[in-house]
Amino acid sequence: MEPRSPEEARILASWSKNVSAWTDAVRHSAIESRKLVTDRAIVDAILDAAPRSVLDIGCGEGWLVRQLAARDIQATGVDAIPALVEQARKAGGGDFQVVSYEDLAAGRFNRRFDLAVCNFALLGKESVEDLFGAIPRLLNPGGCFIVQTLHPVSACGDAAYVDGWREGSWNGFSADFTDPAPWYFRTLGSWVDLFRRHGFELRRMHEPLHPLTRKPASVIFVACNVRPQQTALSGQAPETGE
Ligand SMILES: C[S@@+](CC[C@H](N)C(=O)[O-])C[C@H]1O[C@@H](n2cnc3c(N)ncnc32)[C@H](O)[C@@H]1O
């Protein structure tokens, strides 16, 4: 399925071009905030929910799936970029498939998990909204959805604190990165609304602190699906008996 806007298309094009640079950066712990805070924070948030199976959406080169598999969690990673999935498969330690958010939204992936996670992988507007609509169909009853993203207050910079597309940059990354993509900024309130609109109840919101700056390095939303789930065959909500 085609991306829904030129900005969404640029996000995918950028990741296609930066596969090697990204894989090197992650595997050599070149991103300080990940090394110091956010990697551990997302693993802990997942372990807290004690899932038996996890779908890592926008898995990149697969580090999180490997971390979970090492803890006996059945983990599957999906990503739109075939070369990233290839990198993930080469490193092993999990099941990796080329599946985009657009594919998930179109119902082209029919499996269910105890937990779905997106770690710094929700970058667009429509692709993210459509993905949120698809998550309940990917979860077992009572399943959780965990998202780690840039903290809107820290990431806002000098621009107005309002939702909208922002130009991207690879500032702080190595010179190997090229073609930064735009990304869609959401305020904290807009993230909370996004979960609510799609039938999720927010159970926790973590704000892991960077140990040196003492500013939030990210925000982690832990949400659970509370709306009756649609059945795969009928598209109808099952009877709840209430
Ligand atoms: C910042 S990387 C994060 C990768 C990984 N979650 C991690 O923690 O290292 C963003 C990832 O989102 C993926 N992505 C972006 N848009 C996507 C889409 N529409 N469908 C599937 N994957 C997408 C990219 O290919 C990339 O792997």
Short mmCIF file of C-alpha atoms and ligand atoms in Angstrom, two decimals:
data_model
loop_
_atom_site.label_atom_id
_atom_site.label_comp_id
_atom_site.label_asym_id
_atom_site.label_seq_id
_atom_site.Cartn_x
_atom_site.Cartn_y
_atom_site.Cartn_z
CA MET A 1 0.00 0.00 0.00
CA GLU A 2 1.32 3.46 -0.95
CA PRO A 3 2.23 6.04 1.71
CA ARG A 4 -0.60 8.53 2.21
CA SER A 5 1.37 11.78 1.75
CA PRO A 6 4.68 13.06 0.36
CA GLU A 7 5.97 13.42 3.93
CA GLU A 8 5.14 9.79 4.72
CA ALA A 9 6.91 8.73 1.49
CA ARG A 10 10.01 10.73 2.49
CA ILE A 11 10.13 8.94 5.86
CA LEU A 12 10.34 5.55 4.13
CA ALA A 13 12.80 6.80 1.51
CA SER A 14 15.06 8.16 4.25
CA TRP A 15 15.11 4.87 6.19
CA SER A 16 15.90 2.97 2.98
CA LYS A 17 18.95 5.17 2.48
CA ASN A 18 20.19 4.99 6.07
CA VAL A 19 20.10 1.25 6.72
CA SER A 20 23.87 0.80 7.19
CA ALA A 21 24.35 4.02 9.15
CA TRP A 22 21.44 3.12 11.47
CA THR A 23 22.56 -0.48 11.95
CA ASP A 24 26.09 0.68 12.83
CA ALA A 25 24.81 3.39 15.19
CA VAL A 26 22.57 0.97 17.11
CA ARG A 27 25.03 -1.92 17.21
CA HIS A 28 27.95 0.28 18.31
CA SER A 29 25.86 2.11 20.96
CA ALA A 30 26.56 5.43 19.25
CA ILE A 31 23.36 7.11 20.45
CA GLU A 32 24.12 8.27 23.99
CA SER A 33 20.53 8.61 25.27
CA ARG A 34 19.79 5.04 24.15
CA LYS A 35 22.89 3.69 25.88
CA LEU A 36 22.29 5.64 29.09
CA VAL A 37 18.51 5.53 29.43
CA THR A 38 16.00 4.63 26.79
CA ASP A 39 17.03 1.07 25.80
CA ARG A 40 16.78 -0.10 29.37
CA ALA A 41 13.59 1.89 29.96
CA ILE A 42 11.66 0.24 27.11
CA VAL A 43 12.86 -3.26 28.03
CA ASP A 44 11.81 -2.69 31.66
CA ALA A 45 8.39 -1.33 30.61
CA ILE A 46 7.79 -4.45 28.51
CA LEU A 47 9.01 -6.87 31.20
CA ASP A 48 6.71 -5.14 33.69
CA ALA A 49 3.73 -6.21 31.60
CA ALA A 50 4.97 -9.85 31.62
CA PRO A 51 3.93 -10.69 28.03
CA ARG A 52 4.52 -14.12 26.51
CA SER A 53 4.51 -12.74 22.97
CA VAL A 54 5.50 -9.32 21.60
CA LEU A 55 5.16 -7.63 18.21
CA ASP A 56 7.89 -4.99 17.71
CA ILE A 57 6.49 -2.59 15.10
CA GLY A 58 9.10 -0.59 13.17
CA CYS A 59 11.75 -2.92 14.59
CA GLY A 60 14.68 -1.56 12.58
CA GLU A 61 17.73 -3.82 12.79
CA GLY A 62 16.03 -5.87 15.50
CA TRP A 63 17.86 -5.14 18.77
CA LEU A 64 14.70 -5.10 20.91
CA VAL A 65 13.42 -8.41 19.56
CA ARG A 66 16.80 -9.97 20.38
CA GLN A 67 16.69 -8.55 23.92
CA LEU A 68 13.22 -10.00 24.49
CA ALA A 69 13.99 -13.36 22.89
CA ALA A 70 16.97 -13.67 25.25
CA ARG A 71 14.42 -13.43 28.09
CA ASP A 72 12.30 -16.26 26.64
CA ILE A 73 9.65 -13.94 25.20
CA GLN A 74 8.37 -14.95 21.78
CA ALA A 75 9.16 -11.80 19.80
CA THR A 76 8.40 -10.87 16.20
CA GLY A 77 9.73 -7.73 14.52
CA VAL A 78 8.20 -6.02 11.51
CA ASP A 79 9.50 -3.12 9.48
CA ALA A 80 8.75 -1.57 6.09
CA ILE A 81 12.37 -1.51 4.94
CA PRO A 82 13.51 -4.84 3.47
CA ALA A 83 17.23 -4.09 3.98
CA LEU A 84 16.67 -3.42 7.71
CA VAL A 85 14.73 -6.66 8.05
CA GLU A 86 17.59 -8.42 6.28
CA GLN A 87 20.04 -6.96 8.82
CA ALA A 88 17.75 -8.15 11.62
CA ARG A 89 17.51 -11.67 10.18
CA LYS A 90 21.27 -11.89 9.74
CA ALA A 91 21.79 -11.09 13.42
CA GLY A 92 19.11 -13.68 14.28
CA GLY A 93 17.43 -14.16 17.64
CA GLY A 94 13.85 -13.69 16.50
CA ASP A 95 11.31 -13.73 13.73
CA PHE A 96 11.47 -10.71 11.37
CA GLN A 97 9.14 -9.81 8.51
CA VAL A 98 8.78 -6.99 5.98
CA VAL A 99 5.44 -5.46 6.97
CA SER A 100 4.65 -1.74 6.92
CA TYR A 101 2.23 0.22 9.11
CA GLU A 102 0.16 0.58 5.96
CA ASP A 103 0.09 -3.26 5.62
CA LEU A 104 -0.94 -3.61 9.27
CA ALA A 105 -3.69 -1.01 8.81
CA ALA A 106 -4.93 -2.87 5.73
CA GLY A 107 -5.22 -6.09 7.76
CA ARG A 108 -2.48 -7.90 5.83
CA PHE A 109 -0.91 -9.42 8.95
CA ASN A 110 -3.23 -11.71 10.88
CA ARG A 111 -1.49 -12.65 14.09
CA ARG A 112 -2.15 -11.69 17.70
CA PHE A 113 0.27 -10.90 20.52
CA ASP A 114 0.12 -10.15 24.24
CA LEU A 115 1.88 -6.85 23.62
CA ALA A 116 2.71 -4.53 20.73
CA VAL A 117 5.57 -2.05 21.04
CA CYS A 118 6.84 0.88 18.97
CA ASN A 119 10.25 2.14 20.05
CA PHE A 120 11.03 5.55 18.51
CA ALA A 121 9.27 4.31 15.37
CA LEU A 122 6.16 6.52 15.17
CA LEU A 123 7.31 9.31 12.93
CA GLY A 124 4.43 10.17 10.60
CA LYS A 125 0.88 11.49 10.81
CA GLU A 126 -1.60 9.37 8.84
CA SER A 127 0.55 6.22 9.02
CA VAL A 128 0.54 6.46 12.81
CA GLU A 129 -3.18 7.22 13.10
CA ASP A 130 -4.00 4.27 10.80
CA LEU A 131 -1.63 2.02 12.74
CA PHE A 132 -3.35 2.89 16.04
CA GLY A 133 -6.63 1.78 14.44
CA ALA A 134 -5.06 -1.60 13.58
CA ILE A 135 -3.40 -2.36 16.94
CA PRO A 136 -6.51 -3.77 18.71
CA ARG A 137 -6.80 -6.48 16.01
CA LEU A 138 -3.18 -7.47 16.69
CA LEU A 139 -3.63 -7.92 20.44
CA ASN A 140 -4.89 -10.83 22.52
CA PRO A 141 -7.70 -9.90 24.92
CA GLY A 142 -6.30 -7.63 27.62
CA GLY A 143 -3.22 -6.96 25.49
CA CYS A 144 -1.05 -3.88 25.91
CA PHE A 145 0.43 -1.33 23.54
CA ILE A 146 3.65 0.41 24.59
CA VAL A 147 5.10 3.40 22.75
CA GLN A 148 8.41 5.11 23.46
CA THR A 149 8.91 8.39 21.65
CA LEU A 150 10.73 11.70 21.98
CA HIS A 151 9.36 13.68 24.90
CA PRO A 152 7.32 16.47 23.26
CA VAL A 153 8.46 19.07 25.76
CA SER A 154 12.16 18.29 25.20
CA ALA A 155 11.77 17.77 21.45
CA CYS A 156 9.72 20.93 20.80
CA GLY A 157 12.72 23.24 20.57
CA ASP A 158 11.97 26.84 19.63
CA ALA A 159 8.92 26.02 17.50
CA ALA A 160 5.38 26.53 18.78
CA TYR A 161 4.05 23.73 20.99
CA VAL A 162 1.42 22.63 18.46
CA ASP A 163 0.96 19.48 16.35
CA GLY A 164 2.43 19.59 12.86
CA TRP A 165 5.07 18.37 10.45
CA ARG A 166 8.63 19.42 11.29
CA GLU A 167 11.74 19.25 9.14
CA GLY A 168 14.07 16.48 10.31
CA SER A 169 17.81 16.56 10.87
CA TRP A 170 20.55 14.08 11.73
CA ASN A 171 22.24 16.52 14.11
CA GLY A 172 24.12 14.55 16.71
CA PHE A 173 24.40 11.50 14.43
CA SER A 174 27.43 10.47 12.35
CA ALA A 175 28.16 12.00 8.93
CA ASP A 176 27.11 8.66 7.38
CA PHE A 177 23.44 9.63 7.72
CA THR A 178 21.80 11.37 4.74
CA ASP A 179 18.41 12.70 3.63
CA PRO A 180 16.69 13.42 6.95
CA ALA A 181 12.93 13.00 6.72
CA PRO A 182 10.21 15.25 8.12
CA TRP A 183 8.47 14.02 11.26
CA TYR A 184 5.09 14.79 12.78
CA PHE A 185 5.26 16.56 16.15
CA ARG A 186 2.48 15.79 18.66
CA THR A 187 1.99 17.49 21.99
CA LEU A 188 1.66 15.32 25.08
CA GLY A 189 -2.09 15.96 25.05
CA SER A 190 -2.34 14.86 21.42
CA TRP A 191 -0.56 11.57 22.18
CA VAL A 192 -2.98 10.92 25.04
CA ASP A 193 -5.96 11.72 22.73
CA LEU A 194 -4.58 9.37 20.07
CA PHE A 195 -4.65 6.46 22.54
CA ARG A 196 -8.13 7.36 23.84
CA ARG A 197 -9.62 7.80 20.35
CA HIS A 198 -8.57 4.27 19.47
CA GLY A 199 -10.06 2.64 22.56
CA PHE A 200 -6.95 2.45 24.74
CA GLU A 201 -6.78 3.19 28.42
CA LEU A 202 -3.50 4.75 29.46
CA ARG A 203 -2.15 2.74 32.41
CA ARG A 204 1.24 4.41 32.90
CA MET A 205 3.26 7.26 31.47
CA HIS A 206 6.98 7.04 32.22
CA GLU A 207 9.32 9.99 31.67
CA PRO A 208 12.83 8.47 31.91
CA LEU A 209 15.38 11.10 32.88
CA HIS A 210 18.72 11.58 31.17
CA PRO A 211 21.17 11.10 34.05
CA LEU A 212 23.40 14.01 32.99
CA THR A 213 20.91 16.68 31.91
CA ARG A 214 18.11 15.54 34.30
CA LYS A 215 15.65 16.30 31.47
CA PRO A 216 13.24 13.65 30.12
CA ALA A 217 15.08 11.51 27.55
CA SER A 218 11.75 10.19 26.23
CA VAL A 219 8.19 9.41 27.17
CA ILE A 220 6.82 5.88 27.40
CA PHE A 221 3.07 5.29 27.18
CA VAL A 222 1.71 1.99 28.50
CA ALA A 223 -1.83 1.49 27.23
CA CYS A 224 -4.32 -1.36 27.30
CA ASN A 225 -7.10 -2.07 24.91
CA VAL A 226 -10.47 -1.68 26.61
CA ARG A 227 -12.86 -1.64 23.64
CA PRO A 228 -14.51 -4.98 22.69
CA GLN A 229 -12.33 -6.50 19.98
CA GLN A 230 -13.48 -7.03 16.41
CA THR A 231 -13.45 -10.61 15.18
CA ALA A 232 -11.24 -11.28 12.16
CA LEU A 233 -14.03 -12.96 10.18
CA SER A 234 -17.02 -10.75 10.73
CA GLY A 235 -15.45 -7.39 11.44
CA GLN A 236 -18.11 -7.19 14.15
CA ALA A 237 -17.52 -6.64 17.83
CA PRO A 238 -18.24 -9.90 19.70
CA GLU A 239 -21.01 -9.92 22.28
CA THR A 240 -19.72 -9.00 25.69
CA GLY A 241 -22.67 -10.27 27.67
CA GLU A 242 -23.05 -6.89 29.36
C1 LIG B 1 14.23 5.35 14.68
S1 LIG B 1 14.02 3.81 13.88
C2 LIG B 1 13.67 2.77 15.28
C3 LIG B 1 13.96 1.34 15.02
C4 LIG B 1 13.80 0.42 16.22
N1 LIG B 1 12.45 0.47 16.74
C5 LIG B 1 14.80 0.74 17.30
O1 LIG B 1 14.42 0.98 18.44
O2 LIG B 1 16.01 0.72 17.00
C6 LIG B 1 12.41 3.98 13.08
C7 LIG B 1 11.97 2.73 12.36
O3 LIG B 1 10.62 2.90 11.94
C8 LIG B 1 10.48 2.25 10.69
N2 LIG B 1 9.31 2.79 9.99
C9 LIG B 1 9.04 4.10 9.73
N3 LIG B 1 7.88 4.22 9.04
C10 LIG B 1 7.41 2.95 8.88
C11 LIG B 1 6.24 2.41 8.26
N4 LIG B 1 5.34 3.20 7.66
N5 LIG B 1 6.06 1.07 8.30
C12 LIG B 1 6.98 0.27 8.93
N6 LIG B 1 8.11 0.72 9.50
C13 LIG B 1 8.32 2.05 9.49
C14 LIG B 1 11.78 2.56 9.98
O4 LIG B 1 12.01 1.72 8.88
C15 LIG B 1 12.78 2.40 11.12
O5 LIG B 1 13.25 1.09 11.20
#
